[in-house]
XYZ file of C-alpha atoms in Angstrom:
201
model
C 22.653 -10.351 -25.556
C 24.272 -13.583 -24.950
C 26.410 -12.185 -21.782
C 23.245 -10.011 -20.467
C 21.616 -13.650 -20.713
C 24.135 -15.472 -18.878
C 24.634 -12.816 -16.382
C 21.023 -13.242 -15.465
C 21.146 -17.121 -14.906
C 24.215 -16.411 -12.835
C 22.617 -13.658 -10.135
C 19.231 -15.709 -10.272
C 21.207 -19.017 -9.308
C 22.705 -16.778 -6.600
C 19.672 -15.331 -5.333
C 17.921 -18.893 -5.223
C 20.732 -20.513 -3.431
C 20.601 -17.707 -0.900
C 16.867 -18.065 -0.449
C 17.433 -22.047 0.228
C 20.215 -21.398 2.308
C 18.184 -18.767 4.416
C 15.375 -21.426 4.726
C 17.273 -24.080 5.945
C 19.096 -21.679 8.565
C 15.982 -19.883 9.397
C 13.951 -23.317 9.928
C 16.623 -24.560 12.211
C 18.082 -27.234 9.504
C 13.855 -27.796 8.539
C 13.276 -29.086 11.910
C 10.724 -25.897 12.134
C 9.467 -26.234 8.246
C 6.345 -27.708 7.822
C 5.655 -29.933 5.421
C 2.003 -29.328 4.562
C 2.835 -25.754 3.282
C 5.880 -26.979 0.864
C 3.252 -26.136 -2.259
C 3.650 -22.469 -1.314
C 7.398 -22.582 -0.375
C 8.420 -24.036 -3.942
C 6.126 -21.043 -5.546
C 7.954 -18.635 -3.491
C 10.798 -19.449 -4.130
C 10.229 -19.592 -8.125
C 8.740 -16.387 -8.023
C 11.591 -15.262 -6.455
C 13.806 -16.706 -9.004
C 11.682 -15.346 -11.918
C 11.758 -11.652 -10.275
C 15.269 -11.363 -10.066
C 15.654 -13.367 -13.637
C 13.424 -10.383 -15.143
C 15.016 -7.253 -13.532
C 18.170 -8.596 -14.125
C 17.090 -8.549 -17.537
C 15.635 -5.402 -17.596
C 18.698 -3.880 -15.808
C 20.963 -5.467 -18.742
C 19.533 -3.285 -20.862
C 22.279 -0.895 -21.699
C 19.488 2.586 -21.420
C 18.298 1.316 -18.526
C 21.217 0.371 -16.962
C 22.977 3.997 -17.716
C 19.969 5.752 -15.746
C 20.342 2.578 -12.917
C 24.074 3.578 -12.597
C 23.423 7.381 -12.922
C 20.512 7.199 -10.433
C 23.235 5.467 -7.705
C 26.049 8.078 -8.269
C 23.451 10.952 -7.601
C 22.454 9.089 -4.504
C 25.459 8.362 -3.419
C 27.682 11.578 -4.053
C 27.984 13.885 -1.016
C 26.118 16.552 -2.589
C 23.449 14.964 -2.776
C 23.265 12.862 0.237
C 21.870 15.694 2.926
C 19.042 16.647 0.774
C 18.463 12.478 0.061
C 18.454 11.900 3.386
C 15.363 14.079 4.430
C 13.217 13.739 1.141
C 13.423 9.910 0.836
C 11.895 8.931 3.862
C 9.419 11.948 3.381
C 8.824 10.154 -0.486
C 8.134 6.500 1.221
C 5.324 7.807 3.462
C 3.753 10.065 0.801
C 4.142 7.391 -2.449
C 4.246 4.034 -0.531
C 2.868 3.885 3.038
C 1.143 6.937 3.378
C -0.130 7.580 -0.420
C -1.349 10.861 0.846
C -1.382 11.996 -2.803
C -3.801 9.741 -3.661
C -5.985 11.714 -0.508
C -5.648 15.048 -2.184
C -7.438 13.501 -5.279
C -10.420 11.435 -3.433
C -10.949 10.112 0.314
C -12.605 6.912 -1.440
C -9.518 6.209 -3.814
C -7.285 6.704 -0.715
C -9.188 3.925 1.359
C -9.603 1.791 -1.132
C -5.457 1.842 -1.840
C -4.743 1.894 1.880
C -6.896 -1.233 2.383
C -5.326 -3.362 -0.591
C -1.936 -2.189 -0.260
C -1.814 -3.221 3.753
C -3.920 -6.186 2.962
C -1.510 -7.629 0.588
C 1.952 -6.273 2.435
C 0.947 -7.780 5.846
C -0.313 -11.082 4.569
C 2.985 -11.555 2.913
C 4.826 -10.647 5.907
C 2.831 -13.255 7.658
C 2.271 -15.559 4.934
C 6.065 -15.823 3.934
C 7.689 -16.294 6.938
C 5.699 -18.797 8.270
C 5.898 -20.865 4.996
C 9.480 -20.569 5.182
C 9.844 -22.165 8.707
C 11.162 -18.661 9.969
C 8.230 -18.314 12.740
C 6.751 -20.750 14.849
C 5.123 -20.770 18.109
C 5.523 -23.218 21.149
C 3.004 -23.592 23.854
C 4.644 -22.422 27.002
C 2.520 -24.177 30.452
C -1.032 -23.981 29.785
C -2.308 -21.015 28.521
C 0.546 -18.962 27.058
C 2.645 -19.548 23.317
C 5.877 -18.357 22.851
C 6.771 -16.881 19.178
C 10.037 -17.944 17.793
C 11.704 -16.148 14.970
C 14.856 -17.873 13.141
C 15.128 -20.558 16.112
C 14.989 -17.444 18.919
C 12.106 -16.636 21.274
C 11.060 -13.098 20.486
C 7.749 -12.880 23.011
C 5.383 -14.810 25.012
C 1.862 -14.118 25.086
C -1.178 -15.143 27.167
C -3.781 -17.446 24.472
C -6.995 -15.986 25.938
C -5.726 -12.375 25.755
C -6.962 -10.418 22.970
C -3.164 -10.068 21.535
C -3.516 -13.551 21.275
C -6.461 -13.509 19.580
C -5.436 -10.561 17.593
C -2.142 -12.992 16.388
C -3.909 -15.934 15.428
C -6.260 -13.747 13.436
C -4.303 -11.403 11.652
C -4.562 -13.176 8.446
C -8.327 -12.763 8.658
C -7.765 -8.778 9.558
C -5.540 -8.538 6.503
C -8.069 -10.615 4.169
C -10.718 -8.334 5.533
C -8.986 -5.125 4.750
C -8.494 -7.058 1.184
C -11.856 -7.207 0.354
C -12.885 -3.468 1.838
C -10.566 -2.526 -0.758
C -11.764 -4.916 -3.625
C -14.893 -4.151 -2.742
C -14.658 -0.732 -3.187
C -12.823 -0.833 -6.311
C -15.586 -2.880 -8.189
C -17.948 -0.230 -6.746
C -16.318 2.323 -8.293
C -15.471 0.478 -11.443
C -19.420 -0.087 -11.942
C -20.557 3.925 -10.863
C -17.434 6.016 -12.016
C -18.078 6.863 -15.421
C -14.351 8.604 -15.903
C -12.617 4.742 -15.821
C -15.568 3.250 -17.747
C -15.358 5.302 -20.000
C -11.714 5.563 -20.607
C -11.714 1.534 -20.821
C -14.210 1.493 -23.221
C -12.271 3.821 -25.418
């Protein structure tokens, strides 16, 4: 058990240092880092370290490690590669991005899951790069903005256009998605007697 903990500390330290290096590089030596977001940045670093620590400890258990190693061996085997190459993209759509298996049960439940999933995912995809200083916007002329990622210009968009409005309000849209999903979840929790009776049991 002591070896597992030592390995977990080492992996956690490597992951944390790698993330700190990416923050430093992506923000161009912290020149693009927004100091007002340092609290979010520190919290995210601690969250990544904690998740790495727990995941490494979980993998260190002999039964888990055997399943983990056997799973990768099956996935990387030549005999199964062709089948997995088609099956995995389908599984990503049906089980993660589209969650169509929920749609077969209930349209309302599917809308709820989609709103919560995409609301959280898109919020993280926007918030984390902004917090780390990987994304920034600079004024070009008097009516355009340029979006930068890792110090490289990505695209330029007009401020007054619909695209500019959508970019600057993307977190409002993702928050609305999340609130819709949570509202449906609360409504189902109150009105659907199945989950209510199961909880009381």
